[in-house]
Tab-separated table of C-alpha atoms in Angstrom:
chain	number	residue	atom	x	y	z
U	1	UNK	CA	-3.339	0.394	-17.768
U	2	UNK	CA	-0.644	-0.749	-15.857
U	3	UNK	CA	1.766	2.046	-18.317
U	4	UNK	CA	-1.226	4.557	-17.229
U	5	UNK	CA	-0.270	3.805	-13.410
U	6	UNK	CA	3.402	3.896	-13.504
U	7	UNK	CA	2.959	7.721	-15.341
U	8	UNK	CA	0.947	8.576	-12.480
U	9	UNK	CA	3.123	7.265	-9.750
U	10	UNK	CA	6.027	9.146	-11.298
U	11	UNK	CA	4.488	12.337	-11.579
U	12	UNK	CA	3.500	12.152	-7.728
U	13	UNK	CA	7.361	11.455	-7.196
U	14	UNK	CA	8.034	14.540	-8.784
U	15	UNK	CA	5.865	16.585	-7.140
U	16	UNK	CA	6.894	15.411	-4.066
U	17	UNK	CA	10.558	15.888	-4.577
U	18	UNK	CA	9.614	19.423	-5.653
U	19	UNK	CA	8.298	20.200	-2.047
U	20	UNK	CA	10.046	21.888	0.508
U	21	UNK	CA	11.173	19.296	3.301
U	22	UNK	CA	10.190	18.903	7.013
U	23	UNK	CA	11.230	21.231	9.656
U	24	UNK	CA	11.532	21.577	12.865
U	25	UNK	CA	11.856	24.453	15.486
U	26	UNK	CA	15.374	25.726	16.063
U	27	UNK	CA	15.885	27.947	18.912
U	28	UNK	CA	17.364	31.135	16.816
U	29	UNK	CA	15.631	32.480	14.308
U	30	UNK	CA	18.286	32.573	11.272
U	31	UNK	CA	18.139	36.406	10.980
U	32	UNK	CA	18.817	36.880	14.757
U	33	UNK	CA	21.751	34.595	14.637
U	34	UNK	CA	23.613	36.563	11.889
U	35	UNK	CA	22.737	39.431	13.377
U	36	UNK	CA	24.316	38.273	16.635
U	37	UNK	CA	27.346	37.377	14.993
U	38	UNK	CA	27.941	40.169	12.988
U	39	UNK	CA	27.422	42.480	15.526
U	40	UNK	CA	29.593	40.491	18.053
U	41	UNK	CA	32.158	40.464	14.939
U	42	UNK	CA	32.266	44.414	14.855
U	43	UNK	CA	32.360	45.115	18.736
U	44	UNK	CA	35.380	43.594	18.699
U	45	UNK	CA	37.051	44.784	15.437
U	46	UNK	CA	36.026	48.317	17.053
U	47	UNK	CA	37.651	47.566	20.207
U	48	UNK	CA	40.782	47.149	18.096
U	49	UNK	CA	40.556	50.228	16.418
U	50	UNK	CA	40.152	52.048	19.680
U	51	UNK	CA	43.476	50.197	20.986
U	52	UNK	CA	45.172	50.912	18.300
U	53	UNK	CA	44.277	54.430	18.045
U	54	UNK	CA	44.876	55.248	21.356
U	55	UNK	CA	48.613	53.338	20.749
U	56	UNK	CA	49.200	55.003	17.193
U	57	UNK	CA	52.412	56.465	18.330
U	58	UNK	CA	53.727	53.151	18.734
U	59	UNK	CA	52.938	52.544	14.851
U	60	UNK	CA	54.905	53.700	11.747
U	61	UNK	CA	53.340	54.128	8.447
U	62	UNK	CA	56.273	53.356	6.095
U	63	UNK	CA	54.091	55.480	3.255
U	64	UNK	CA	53.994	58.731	4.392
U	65	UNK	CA	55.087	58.435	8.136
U	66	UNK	CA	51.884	59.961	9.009
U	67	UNK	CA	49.420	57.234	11.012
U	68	UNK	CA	45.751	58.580	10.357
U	69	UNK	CA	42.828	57.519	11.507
U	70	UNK	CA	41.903	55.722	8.407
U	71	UNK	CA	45.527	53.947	8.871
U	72	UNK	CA	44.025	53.133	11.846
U	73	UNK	CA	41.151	51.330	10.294
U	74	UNK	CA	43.252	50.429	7.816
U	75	UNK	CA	45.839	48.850	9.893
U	76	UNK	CA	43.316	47.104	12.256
U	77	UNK	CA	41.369	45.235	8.805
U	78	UNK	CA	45.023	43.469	8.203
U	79	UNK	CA	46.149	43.010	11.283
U	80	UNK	CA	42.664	41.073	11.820
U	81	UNK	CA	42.600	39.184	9.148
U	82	UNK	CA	46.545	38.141	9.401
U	83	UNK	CA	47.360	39.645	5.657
U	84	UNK	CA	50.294	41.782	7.375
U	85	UNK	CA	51.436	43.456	4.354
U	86	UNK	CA	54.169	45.361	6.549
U	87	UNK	CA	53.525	49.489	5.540
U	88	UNK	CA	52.251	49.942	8.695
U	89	UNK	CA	53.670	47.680	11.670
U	90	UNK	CA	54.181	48.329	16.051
U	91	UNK	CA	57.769	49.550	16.563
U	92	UNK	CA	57.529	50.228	20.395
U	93	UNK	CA	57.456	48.022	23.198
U	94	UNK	CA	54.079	48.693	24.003
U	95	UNK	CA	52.571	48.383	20.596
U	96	UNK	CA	54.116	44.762	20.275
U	97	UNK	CA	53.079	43.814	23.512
U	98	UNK	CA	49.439	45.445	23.071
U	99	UNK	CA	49.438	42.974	19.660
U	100	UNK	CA	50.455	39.955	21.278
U	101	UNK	CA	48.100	40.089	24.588
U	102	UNK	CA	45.058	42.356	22.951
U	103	UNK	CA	44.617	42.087	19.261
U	104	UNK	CA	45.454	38.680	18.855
U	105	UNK	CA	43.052	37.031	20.928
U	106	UNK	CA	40.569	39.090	19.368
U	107	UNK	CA	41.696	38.230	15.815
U	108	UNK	CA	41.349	34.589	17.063
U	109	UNK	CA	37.823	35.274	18.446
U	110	UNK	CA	36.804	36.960	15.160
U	111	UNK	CA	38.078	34.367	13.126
U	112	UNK	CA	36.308	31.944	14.982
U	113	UNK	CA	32.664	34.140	15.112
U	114	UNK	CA	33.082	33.991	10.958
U	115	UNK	CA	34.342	30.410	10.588
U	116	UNK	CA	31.493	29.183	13.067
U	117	UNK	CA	29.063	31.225	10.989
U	118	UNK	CA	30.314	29.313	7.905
U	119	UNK	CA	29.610	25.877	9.911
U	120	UNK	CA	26.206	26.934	11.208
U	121	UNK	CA	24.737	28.022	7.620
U	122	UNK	CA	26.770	26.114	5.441
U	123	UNK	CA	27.293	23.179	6.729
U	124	UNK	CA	25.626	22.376	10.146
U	125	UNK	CA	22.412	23.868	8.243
U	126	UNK	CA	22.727	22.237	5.117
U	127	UNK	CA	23.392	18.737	6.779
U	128	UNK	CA	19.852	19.088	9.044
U	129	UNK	CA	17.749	20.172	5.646
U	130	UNK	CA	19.901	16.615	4.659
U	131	UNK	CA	18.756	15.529	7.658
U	132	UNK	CA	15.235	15.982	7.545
U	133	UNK	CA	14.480	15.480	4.287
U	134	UNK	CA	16.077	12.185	4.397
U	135	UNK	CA	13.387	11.437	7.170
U	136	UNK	CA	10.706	13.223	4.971
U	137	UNK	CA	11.566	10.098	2.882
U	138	UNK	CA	12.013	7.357	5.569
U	139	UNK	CA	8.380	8.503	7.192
U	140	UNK	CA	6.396	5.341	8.368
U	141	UNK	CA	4.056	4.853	11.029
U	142	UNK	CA	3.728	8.457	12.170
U	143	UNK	CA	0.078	10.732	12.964
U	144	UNK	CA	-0.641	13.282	10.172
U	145	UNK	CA	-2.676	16.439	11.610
U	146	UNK	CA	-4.279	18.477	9.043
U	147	UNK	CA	-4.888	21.537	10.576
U	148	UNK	CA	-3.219	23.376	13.538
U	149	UNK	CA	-6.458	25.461	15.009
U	150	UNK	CA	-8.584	24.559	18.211
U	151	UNK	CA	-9.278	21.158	17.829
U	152	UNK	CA	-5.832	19.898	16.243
U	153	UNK	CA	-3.484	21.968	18.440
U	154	UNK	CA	-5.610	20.026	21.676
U	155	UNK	CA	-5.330	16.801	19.527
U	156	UNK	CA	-1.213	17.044	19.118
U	157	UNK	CA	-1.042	17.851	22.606
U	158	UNK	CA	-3.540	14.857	24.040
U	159	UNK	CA	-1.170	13.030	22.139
U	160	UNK	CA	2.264	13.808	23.530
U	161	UNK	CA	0.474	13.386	26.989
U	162	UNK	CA	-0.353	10.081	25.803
U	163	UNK	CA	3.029	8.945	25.368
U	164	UNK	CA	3.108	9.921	21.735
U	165	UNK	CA	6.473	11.052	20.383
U	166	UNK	CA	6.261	14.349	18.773
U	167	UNK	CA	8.946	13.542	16.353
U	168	UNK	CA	6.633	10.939	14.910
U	169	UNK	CA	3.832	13.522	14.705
U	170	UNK	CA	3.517	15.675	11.112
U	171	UNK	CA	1.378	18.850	11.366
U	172	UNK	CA	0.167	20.539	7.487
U	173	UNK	CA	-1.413	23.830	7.958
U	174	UNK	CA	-0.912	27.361	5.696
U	175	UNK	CA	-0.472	29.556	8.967
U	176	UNK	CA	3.181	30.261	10.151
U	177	UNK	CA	1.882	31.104	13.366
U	178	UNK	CA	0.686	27.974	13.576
U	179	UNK	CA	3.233	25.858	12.764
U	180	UNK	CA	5.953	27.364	14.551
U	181	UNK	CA	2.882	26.449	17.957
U	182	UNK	CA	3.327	23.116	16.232
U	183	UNK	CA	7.477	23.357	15.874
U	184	UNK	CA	7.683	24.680	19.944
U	185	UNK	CA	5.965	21.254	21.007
U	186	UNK	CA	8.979	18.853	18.848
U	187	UNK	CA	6.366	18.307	16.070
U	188	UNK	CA	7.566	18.035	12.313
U	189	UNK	CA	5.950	20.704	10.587
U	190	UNK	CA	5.225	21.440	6.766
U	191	UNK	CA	3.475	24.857	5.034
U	192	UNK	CA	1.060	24.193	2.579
U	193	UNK	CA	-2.461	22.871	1.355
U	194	UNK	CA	-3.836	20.156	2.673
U	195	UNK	CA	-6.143	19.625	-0.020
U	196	UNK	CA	-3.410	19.025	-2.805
U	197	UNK	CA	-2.467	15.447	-3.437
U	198	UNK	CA	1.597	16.936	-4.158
U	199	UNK	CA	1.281	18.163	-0.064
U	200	UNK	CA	-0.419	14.823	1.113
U	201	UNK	CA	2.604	13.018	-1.245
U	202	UNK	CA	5.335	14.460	0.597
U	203	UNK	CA	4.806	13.247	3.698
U	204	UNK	CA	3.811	10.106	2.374
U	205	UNK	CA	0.226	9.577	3.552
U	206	UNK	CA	-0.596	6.520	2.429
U	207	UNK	CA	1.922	4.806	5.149
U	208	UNK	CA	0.658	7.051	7.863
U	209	UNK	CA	-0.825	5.358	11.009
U	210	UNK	CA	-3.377	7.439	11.287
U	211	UNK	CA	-5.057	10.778	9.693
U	212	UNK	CA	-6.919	13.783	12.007
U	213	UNK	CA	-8.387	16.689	10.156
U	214	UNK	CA	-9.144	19.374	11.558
U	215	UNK	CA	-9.278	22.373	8.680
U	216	UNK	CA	-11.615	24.932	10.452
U	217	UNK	CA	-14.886	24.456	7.945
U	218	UNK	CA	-16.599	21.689	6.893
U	219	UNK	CA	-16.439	21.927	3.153
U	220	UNK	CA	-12.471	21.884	3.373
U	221	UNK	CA	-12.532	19.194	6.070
U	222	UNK	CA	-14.361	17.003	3.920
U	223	UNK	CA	-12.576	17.934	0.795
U	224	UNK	CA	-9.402	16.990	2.469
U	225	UNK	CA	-10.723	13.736	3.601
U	226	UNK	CA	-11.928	12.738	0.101
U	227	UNK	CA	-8.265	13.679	-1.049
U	228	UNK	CA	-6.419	11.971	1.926
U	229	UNK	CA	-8.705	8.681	1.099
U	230	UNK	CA	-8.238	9.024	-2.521
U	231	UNK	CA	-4.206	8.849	-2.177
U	232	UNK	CA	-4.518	6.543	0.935
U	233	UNK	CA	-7.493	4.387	0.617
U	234	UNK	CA	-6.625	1.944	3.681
U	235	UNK	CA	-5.591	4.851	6.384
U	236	UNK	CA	-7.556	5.637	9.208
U	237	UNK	CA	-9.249	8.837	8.886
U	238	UNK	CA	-11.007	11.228	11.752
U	239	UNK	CA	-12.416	14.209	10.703
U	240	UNK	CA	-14.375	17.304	13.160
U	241	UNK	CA	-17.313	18.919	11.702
U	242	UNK	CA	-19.618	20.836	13.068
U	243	UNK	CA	-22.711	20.751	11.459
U	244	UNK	CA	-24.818	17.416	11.914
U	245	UNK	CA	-25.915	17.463	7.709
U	246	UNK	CA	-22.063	17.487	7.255
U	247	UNK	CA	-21.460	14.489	9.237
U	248	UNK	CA	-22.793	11.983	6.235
U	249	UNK	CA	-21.190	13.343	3.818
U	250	UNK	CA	-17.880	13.380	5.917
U	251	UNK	CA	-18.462	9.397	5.862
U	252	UNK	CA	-19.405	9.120	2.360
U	253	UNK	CA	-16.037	11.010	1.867
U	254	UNK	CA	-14.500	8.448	3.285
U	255	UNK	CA	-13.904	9.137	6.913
U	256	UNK	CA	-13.870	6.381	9.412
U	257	UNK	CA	-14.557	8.759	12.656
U	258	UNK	CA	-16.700	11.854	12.936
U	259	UNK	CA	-16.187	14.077	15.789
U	260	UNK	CA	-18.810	16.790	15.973
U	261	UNK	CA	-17.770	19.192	18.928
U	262	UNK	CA	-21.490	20.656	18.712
U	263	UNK	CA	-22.729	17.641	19.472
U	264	UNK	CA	-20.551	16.021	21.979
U	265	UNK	CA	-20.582	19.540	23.980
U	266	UNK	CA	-24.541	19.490	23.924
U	267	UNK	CA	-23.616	15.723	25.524
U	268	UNK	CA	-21.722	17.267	28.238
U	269	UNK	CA	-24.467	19.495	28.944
U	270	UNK	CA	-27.220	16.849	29.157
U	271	UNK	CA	-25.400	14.928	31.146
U	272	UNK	CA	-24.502	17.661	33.694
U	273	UNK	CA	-28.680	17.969	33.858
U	274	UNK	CA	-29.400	14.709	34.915
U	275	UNK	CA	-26.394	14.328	37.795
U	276	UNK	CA	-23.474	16.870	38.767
U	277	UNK	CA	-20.943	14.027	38.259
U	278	UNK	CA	-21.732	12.724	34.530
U	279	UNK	CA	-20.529	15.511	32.385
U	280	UNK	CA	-17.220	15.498	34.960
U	281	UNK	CA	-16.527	12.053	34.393
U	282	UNK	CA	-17.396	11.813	30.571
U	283	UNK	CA	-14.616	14.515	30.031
U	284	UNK	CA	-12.624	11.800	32.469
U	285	UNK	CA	-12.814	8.927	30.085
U	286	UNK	CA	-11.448	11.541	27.265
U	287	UNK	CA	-8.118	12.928	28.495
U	288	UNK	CA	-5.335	10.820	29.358
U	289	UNK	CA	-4.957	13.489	32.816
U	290	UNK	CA	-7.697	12.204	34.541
U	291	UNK	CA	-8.354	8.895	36.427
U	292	UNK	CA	-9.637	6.752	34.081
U	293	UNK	CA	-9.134	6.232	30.227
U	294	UNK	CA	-11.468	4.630	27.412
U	295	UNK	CA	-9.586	2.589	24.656
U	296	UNK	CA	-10.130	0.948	21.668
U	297	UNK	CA	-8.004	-2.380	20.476
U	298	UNK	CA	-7.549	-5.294	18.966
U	299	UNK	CA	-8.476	-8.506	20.958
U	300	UNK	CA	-5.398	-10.470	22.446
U	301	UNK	CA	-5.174	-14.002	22.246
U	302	UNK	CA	-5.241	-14.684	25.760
U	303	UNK	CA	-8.734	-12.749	25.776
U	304	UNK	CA	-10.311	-15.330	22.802
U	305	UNK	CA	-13.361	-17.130	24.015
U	306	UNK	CA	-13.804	-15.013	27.357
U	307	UNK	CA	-16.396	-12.351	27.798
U	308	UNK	CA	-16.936	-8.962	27.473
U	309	UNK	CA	-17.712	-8.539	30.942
U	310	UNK	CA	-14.577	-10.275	32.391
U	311	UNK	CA	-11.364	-8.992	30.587
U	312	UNK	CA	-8.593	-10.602	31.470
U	313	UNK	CA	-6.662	-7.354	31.439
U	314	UNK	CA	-8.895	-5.931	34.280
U	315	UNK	CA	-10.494	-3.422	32.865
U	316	UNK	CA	-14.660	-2.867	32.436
U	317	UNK	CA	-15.213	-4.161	28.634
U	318	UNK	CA	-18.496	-1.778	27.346
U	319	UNK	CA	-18.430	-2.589	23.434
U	320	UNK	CA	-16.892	-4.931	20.893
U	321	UNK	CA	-16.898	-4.456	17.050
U	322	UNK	CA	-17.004	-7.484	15.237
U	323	UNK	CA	-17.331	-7.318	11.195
U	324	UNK	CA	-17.873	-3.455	11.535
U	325	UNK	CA	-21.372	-3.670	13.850
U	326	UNK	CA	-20.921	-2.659	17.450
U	327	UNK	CA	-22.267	-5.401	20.343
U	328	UNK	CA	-22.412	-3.715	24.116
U	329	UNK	CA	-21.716	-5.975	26.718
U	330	UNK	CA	-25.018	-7.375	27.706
U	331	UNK	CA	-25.761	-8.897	24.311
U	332	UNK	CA	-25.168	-12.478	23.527
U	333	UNK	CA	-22.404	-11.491	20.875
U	334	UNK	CA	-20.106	-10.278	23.210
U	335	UNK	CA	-20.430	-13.359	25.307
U	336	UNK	CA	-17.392	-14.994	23.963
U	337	UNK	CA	-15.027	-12.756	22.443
U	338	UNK	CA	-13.752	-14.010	18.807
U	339	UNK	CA	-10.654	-13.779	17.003
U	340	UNK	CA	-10.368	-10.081	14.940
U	341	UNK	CA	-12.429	-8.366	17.398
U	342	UNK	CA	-11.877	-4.137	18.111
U	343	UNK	CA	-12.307	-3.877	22.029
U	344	UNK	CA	-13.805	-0.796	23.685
U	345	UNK	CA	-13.071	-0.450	27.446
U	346	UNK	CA	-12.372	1.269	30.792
U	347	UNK	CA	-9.083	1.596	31.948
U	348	UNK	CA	-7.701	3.293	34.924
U	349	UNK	CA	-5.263	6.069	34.232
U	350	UNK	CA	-1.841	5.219	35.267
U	351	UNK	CA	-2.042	8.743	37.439
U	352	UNK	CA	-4.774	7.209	39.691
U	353	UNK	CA	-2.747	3.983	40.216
U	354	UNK	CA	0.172	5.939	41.191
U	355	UNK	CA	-2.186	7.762	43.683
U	356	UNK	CA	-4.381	4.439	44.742
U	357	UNK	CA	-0.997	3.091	45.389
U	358	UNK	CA	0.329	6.343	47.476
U	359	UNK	CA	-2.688	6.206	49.317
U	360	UNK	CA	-2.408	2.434	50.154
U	361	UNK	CA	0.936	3.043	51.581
U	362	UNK	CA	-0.106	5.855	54.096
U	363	UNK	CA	-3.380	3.547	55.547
């Protein structure tokens, strides 16, 4: 058995050492950047040639004493790249003063456009594919978004509003258009399919803080969530779907949150039916931009044995999860809050205490 397991566990090394690393946005595309150099390259070997065509009286071709336009050429290529093999060479004044204030700077410049090419593909490049592979490997602690449409491009950027460090954020999705949305906002970013264990493997799932998938349609959202739980069977895992016989078997799949947009939109609705302000401030409590925020954490120690109602942090306690089953805040279990206990509450944004305090100041 245990022979069985270390087989398996080496295969999945394999595979994921067989996957193409992280990346991240750089702010050339690699084709425009040679282009760019190559084309700066030329400009200025043509400007030689034009010098020293316009100044081939001042050269003498040792050959045939004849200086052509292909000597010309000729003479420019080795004069830019220093061979000097001395048939053709500047014999007036004005030639040898045109290669010492002219050409050579532009030889220089060339030289350095190729030999900064060299650094940027060769070595600069290589060392950041180093780079991020290295912290492909060293991944710990970081959000894992499966899917880069509607729902998981908001998500990633909820996020970063929140404080959340896009570096420590890894989008999977098959689109290129969508990843390089996902590169633009600092995000690491990977091609491939989210429902293979090899692409879950690589970015090393199973010490993620937290999974969101987001694939588009429910049968691949929930096939993804039975793979992510099958490689990581102790990581968080919220899934959208959007049909409500879908939203079982997302659990049974082993997803810990359900988010049906359907649903919570038909929410909105009903709420903006019975007042004009409930459907404004439920989409308050679920963005960090507006005034107030609802959280979920762990109970602190200072917070053991108070109640629900009166949170020593100061903010309006509404539910407490204790053993998995949910308690609101008028029922005796939440009373006298217990060691272990997930926290639910209302928390004002710290936007609306910088305003509240603005405000304070003018009265």
């Amino acid at each position: 058995m245990a022979l069985g397991r270390k087989l398996e566990d080496n295969r999945r090394q394999v595979q994921a050492r067989r996957f193409q690393p992280l990346r991240r946005a750089v702010r050339v595309p690699v084709w425009a950047d040679v282009g760019i150099r190559l084309l700066a390259a030329l400009a200025l070997i043509m400007i030689v040639v034009l010098v020293h065509w316009s100044d081939r009286e001042g050269l003498v071709d040792n050959h045939d004493g004849v200086v052509s336009f292909l000597d010309v050429v000729y003479f420019t290529m080795i004069s830019i790249t220093t061979t000097g093999f001395g048939d053709i060479a500047p014999i007036s004044d004005r030639s040898r003063l045109i290669e010492a204030v002219i050409v050579t700077p532009i030889r220089f410049a060339v030289i350095f456009i190729f030999v900064g090419t060299a650094y940027n593909f060769i070595i600069k490049r290589s060392w950041e594919k180093f780079r991020m592979a290295r912290i492909q490997q060293q991944l710990e602690g970081h959000i894992v978004v499966l899917g880069f449409g509607v729902s998981g491009s908001e998500a990633v950027n909820e996020l970063i509003e929140r404080g959340t460090d896009p570096r420590n954020i890894v989008v999977i999705d098959p689109g290129e258009q969508r990843l390089a949305d996902a590169e633009a906002l600092g995000c690491n970013v990977m091609a491939g399919d989210a429902t293979r264990d090899e692409t879950l493997l690589a970015v090393h799932i199973a010490r993620a803080s937290t999974v969101l998938v987001s694939a588009g349609r429910d049968d691949t959202s929930i096939l993804i969530v039975l793979t992510v739980r099958h490689i990581a069977p102790n990581v968080p895992i919220s899934v959208v779907v959007r049909a409500d016989d879908n939203e079982l078997l997302a659990r049974q799949a082993g997803a810990d949150n359900v988010i049906n947009p359907v649903r919570f939109t038909g929410l909105l609705l009903a709420g903006s039916a019975e007042g004009t302000h409930v459907a404004d401030y439920l989409a308050d409590l679920a963005s960090i931009s507006g005034r107030v925020q609802l959280v979920e954490r762990h109970a602190g120690a200072e917070e053991i044995g108070s109640s629900l109602r009166d949170l020593p942090s100061g903010g309006i306690g509404l539910r407490l999860y204790r053993g998995g089953k949910p308690f609101g805040y008028w029922e005796p279990e939440a009373a006298r809050i217990e060691p272990g206990d997930m926290l639910v509450e209302i928390i004002p944004t710290e936007e609306s205490i910088r305003l509240r305090n603005g405000s304070n100041r003018e009265d």
